[in-house]
Amino acid sequence: MGGHAAGEVASSLTITAMAKLDSEPPGGDMLAELSSAVAAANSRLQEMIIANPAVEGMGTTLTALFWSDGHAAVCHIGDSRGYLLREGELYQITHDHTLVQSLVDEGRISVDDVSSHPQRSLLLRALDGRSVAEPTCPCTTARWATATCSARTGFPVWSATRCCARRWPLWTTPRGSPAS
């Protein structure tokens, strides 16, 4: 969370907790493993805040991809985004956890209003060690073809396209969704 107290510390602790997923072969429930890693990261943030009150207010967003044996799971909290590149088309596969996104969802503002809204950076969910982490964790089947990647909110779409210009797992999405 750019500019907030010790945001880089929160990000580092979260990455360390998520990296533990790489150390052992995944079990049968990838979503449970992702959720457990997120909960561990959030607990670690809470421990650090208790030990060092100077870092109170730190937090981080997270978009993580867990891939194993033809299956992929995404864990997302905050406003960092995950994208899918399929046959030259780029699709956002995560949903922002921000006030302005909730206002768009409720029909109170238009997508065009988001970039100029005075509270466009207000997060409703993040890993902050103060509240229960509530990530969105969809699981899906994947196949090799195009790309997935994550990009920070505000990056132009072409940046996400360029970062995805190599071979990564491709999502199989439910029928009728934009990426199916």
CSV table of C-alpha atoms in Angstrom, one decimal:
chain,number,residue,atom,x,y,z
A,1,MET,CA,0.0,0.0,0.0
A,2,GLY,CA,2.2,2.7,-1.4
A,3,GLY,CA,3.1,5.5,1.0
A,4,HIS,CA,1.7,3.8,4.1
A,5,ALA,CA,3.8,3.0,7.2
A,6,ALA,CA,6.1,0.1,6.6
A,7,GLY,CA,4.2,-1.1,3.5
A,8,GLU,CA,7.4,-2.7,2.2
A,9,VAL,CA,7.7,-4.7,5.4
A,10,ALA,CA,4.1,-6.0,5.1
A,11,SER,CA,4.8,-6.9,1.4
A,12,SER,CA,8.0,-8.7,2.3
A,13,LEU,CA,6.4,-10.7,5.2
A,14,THR,CA,3.5,-11.7,2.9
A,15,ILE,CA,5.9,-12.9,0.1
A,16,THR,CA,7.8,-14.9,2.7
A,17,ALA,CA,4.6,-16.6,3.9
A,18,MET,CA,3.4,-17.3,0.3
A,19,ALA,CA,6.8,-18.6,-0.8
A,20,LYS,CA,6.4,-21.5,1.7
A,21,LEU,CA,3.9,-22.9,-0.8
A,22,ASP,CA,6.8,-23.6,-3.2
A,23,SER,CA,8.7,-25.7,-0.7
A,24,GLU,CA,6.5,-28.8,-0.7
A,25,PRO,CA,4.3,-30.4,-3.3
A,26,PRO,CA,0.7,-29.2,-3.0
A,27,GLY,CA,-1.8,-31.3,-1.2
A,28,GLY,CA,-5.3,-31.9,-2.6
A,29,ASP,CA,-6.9,-28.6,-1.7
A,30,MET,CA,-5.0,-25.7,-3.3
A,31,LEU,CA,-7.5,-23.1,-2.1
A,32,ALA,CA,-7.1,-24.3,1.5
A,33,GLU,CA,-3.3,-24.0,1.1
A,34,LEU,CA,-3.5,-20.5,-0.4
A,35,SER,CA,-6.0,-19.4,2.3
A,36,SER,CA,-3.8,-20.9,5.0
A,37,ALA,CA,-0.7,-19.0,3.6
A,38,VAL,CA,-2.7,-15.8,3.5
A,39,ALA,CA,-3.9,-16.3,7.1
A,40,ALA,CA,-0.3,-17.0,8.2
A,41,ALA,CA,0.9,-13.8,6.5
A,42,ASN,CA,-1.8,-11.8,8.2
A,43,SER,CA,-1.0,-13.4,11.6
A,44,ARG,CA,2.7,-12.5,11.1
A,45,LEU,CA,1.7,-8.9,10.4
A,46,GLN,CA,-0.3,-8.8,13.6
A,47,GLU,CA,2.6,-10.2,15.6
A,48,MET,CA,4.9,-7.5,14.1
A,49,ILE,CA,2.5,-4.7,14.9
A,50,ILE,CA,2.2,-5.9,18.6
A,51,ALA,CA,6.0,-6.1,18.9
A,52,ASN,CA,6.6,-2.8,17.1
A,53,PRO,CA,3.8,-0.3,17.3
A,54,ALA,CA,5.7,2.0,15.0
A,55,VAL,CA,4.6,-0.2,12.1
A,56,GLU,CA,0.9,0.2,12.9
A,57,GLY,CA,-1.0,1.0,9.7
A,58,MET,CA,1.2,-1.1,7.5
A,59,GLY,CA,-0.5,-3.4,5.0
A,60,THR,CA,-0.2,-4.9,1.5
A,61,THR,CA,-2.3,-6.1,-1.3
A,62,LEU,CA,-1.8,-9.5,-2.9
A,63,THR,CA,-2.6,-11.3,-6.1
A,64,ALA,CA,-1.0,-14.8,-6.1
A,65,LEU,CA,-1.1,-17.6,-8.6
A,66,PHE,CA,-0.7,-21.2,-7.4
A,67,TRP,CA,-0.1,-23.7,-10.2
A,68,SER,CA,0.1,-27.5,-9.9
A,69,ASP,CA,-0.7,-30.5,-12.1
A,70,GLY,CA,-2.9,-28.6,-14.6
A,71,HIS,CA,-4.8,-26.7,-11.9
A,72,ALA,CA,-4.4,-23.1,-10.9
A,73,ALA,CA,-5.8,-21.1,-8.0
A,74,VAL,CA,-5.7,-17.3,-7.6
A,75,CYS,CA,-5.8,-15.6,-4.3
A,76,HIS,CA,-6.6,-11.9,-4.5
A,77,ILE,CA,-7.0,-9.2,-1.9
A,78,GLY,CA,-6.9,-5.4,-2.5
A,79,ASP,CA,-6.5,-3.6,-5.8
A,80,SER,CA,-3.5,-5.3,-7.4
A,81,ARG,CA,-4.9,-7.1,-10.4
A,82,GLY,CA,-4.6,-10.4,-12.1
A,83,TYR,CA,-5.0,-10.6,-15.9
A,84,LEU,CA,-5.4,-13.4,-18.5
A,85,LEU,CA,-4.1,-13.0,-22.0
A,86,ARG,CA,-5.9,-15.3,-24.4
A,87,GLU,CA,-5.6,-15.3,-28.1
A,88,GLY,CA,-4.5,-11.6,-28.1
A,89,GLU,CA,-7.2,-10.4,-25.8
A,90,LEU,CA,-6.5,-9.2,-22.2
A,91,TYR,CA,-9.0,-9.9,-19.5
A,92,GLN,CA,-9.0,-8.8,-15.9
A,93,ILE,CA,-9.6,-11.9,-13.8
A,94,THR,CA,-9.7,-10.3,-10.4
A,95,HIS,CA,-12.2,-7.9,-8.8
A,96,ASP,CA,-10.8,-4.8,-7.0
A,97,HIS,CA,-11.6,-4.6,-3.3
A,98,THR,CA,-12.0,-0.8,-3.3
A,99,LEU,CA,-14.7,1.7,-2.4
A,100,VAL,CA,-14.9,2.9,-6.0
A,101,GLN,CA,-15.3,-0.6,-7.3
A,102,SER,CA,-18.2,-1.2,-4.8
A,103,LEU,CA,-19.8,2.0,-6.0
A,104,VAL,CA,-19.5,0.8,-9.6
A,105,ASP,CA,-20.9,-2.5,-8.7
A,106,GLU,CA,-23.9,-0.8,-7.0
A,107,GLY,CA,-24.5,1.4,-10.0
A,108,ARG,CA,-23.8,4.6,-8.0
A,109,ILE,CA,-20.9,5.7,-10.3
A,110,SER,CA,-19.8,4.8,-13.8
A,111,VAL,CA,-16.5,3.1,-14.7
A,112,ASP,CA,-15.5,6.5,-16.3
A,113,ASP,CA,-15.8,8.2,-12.9
A,114,VAL,CA,-13.3,5.9,-11.2
A,115,SER,CA,-10.1,7.5,-12.3
A,116,SER,CA,-11.2,11.0,-10.9
A,117,HIS,CA,-13.1,9.9,-7.8
A,118,PRO,CA,-11.6,11.5,-4.7
A,119,GLN,CA,-11.6,8.1,-2.8
A,120,ARG,CA,-10.3,6.0,-5.7
A,121,SER,CA,-7.4,4.6,-3.6
A,122,LEU,CA,-9.5,3.6,-0.6
A,123,LEU,CA,-9.2,-0.2,0.0
A,124,LEU,CA,-11.9,-2.2,1.6
A,125,ARG,CA,-9.8,-5.3,1.9
A,126,ALA,CA,-6.0,-5.7,2.4
A,127,LEU,CA,-3.6,-7.8,4.5
A,128,ASP,CA,-3.0,-5.5,7.4
A,129,GLY,CA,-2.7,-7.6,10.6
A,130,ARG,CA,-5.7,-5.8,12.2
A,131,SER,CA,-8.6,-7.5,10.6
A,132,VAL,CA,-9.4,-11.0,9.3
A,133,ALA,CA,-8.0,-11.3,5.8
A,134,GLU,CA,-10.9,-12.0,3.3
A,135,PRO,CA,-9.3,-12.7,0.0
A,136,THR,CA,-11.1,-13.9,-3.1
A,137,CYS,CA,-9.7,-17.3,-4.1
A,138,PRO,CA,-11.2,-18.8,-7.2
A,139,CYS,CA,-9.8,-22.2,-8.4
A,140,THR,CA,-9.9,-23.4,-11.9
A,141,THR,CA,-8.4,-25.8,-14.4
A,142,ALA,CA,-5.7,-24.4,-16.6
A,143,ARG,CA,-4.0,-25.4,-19.8
A,144,TRP,CA,-0.8,-24.2,-21.5
A,145,ALA,CA,-1.4,-21.6,-24.1
A,146,THR,CA,-1.2,-17.9,-23.4
A,147,ALA,CA,-0.5,-16.0,-20.2
A,148,THR,CA,-1.6,-14.8,-16.8
A,149,CYS,CA,0.1,-12.0,-14.9
A,150,SER,CA,-0.6,-9.5,-12.3
A,151,ALA,CA,-0.2,-5.7,-12.5
A,152,ARG,CA,-0.6,-2.9,-10.0
A,153,THR,CA,-3.8,-0.8,-10.4
A,154,GLY,CA,-3.0,2.2,-12.6
A,155,PHE,CA,-0.6,0.4,-14.9
A,156,PRO,CA,-1.6,0.9,-18.5
A,157,VAL,CA,-3.0,-2.3,-20.1
A,158,TRP,CA,0.0,-2.5,-22.5
A,159,SER,CA,2.3,-2.9,-19.5
A,160,ALA,CA,0.3,-6.0,-18.4
A,161,THR,CA,0.3,-7.3,-22.0
A,162,ARG,CA,4.1,-6.9,-22.2
A,163,CYS,CA,4.7,-8.6,-18.9
A,164,CYS,CA,2.6,-11.5,-20.1
A,165,ALA,CA,4.5,-12.0,-23.4
A,166,ARG,CA,5.7,-15.4,-22.5
A,167,ARG,CA,4.1,-18.8,-22.0
A,168,TRP,CA,2.1,-19.3,-18.8
A,169,PRO,CA,-0.9,-21.4,-17.8
A,170,LEU,CA,-4.2,-20.3,-19.5
A,171,TRP,CA,-7.4,-20.2,-17.5
A,172,THR,CA,-10.4,-22.3,-18.3
A,173,THR,CA,-13.3,-20.0,-17.3
A,174,PRO,CA,-17.0,-20.7,-16.8
A,175,ARG,CA,-19.1,-20.7,-19.9
A,176,GLY,CA,-20.4,-17.2,-20.8
A,177,SER,CA,-17.6,-15.3,-19.1
A,178,PRO,CA,-15.6,-12.9,-21.2
A,179,ALA,CA,-12.5,-15.1,-21.1
A,180,SER,CA,-14.2,-18.4,-22.1
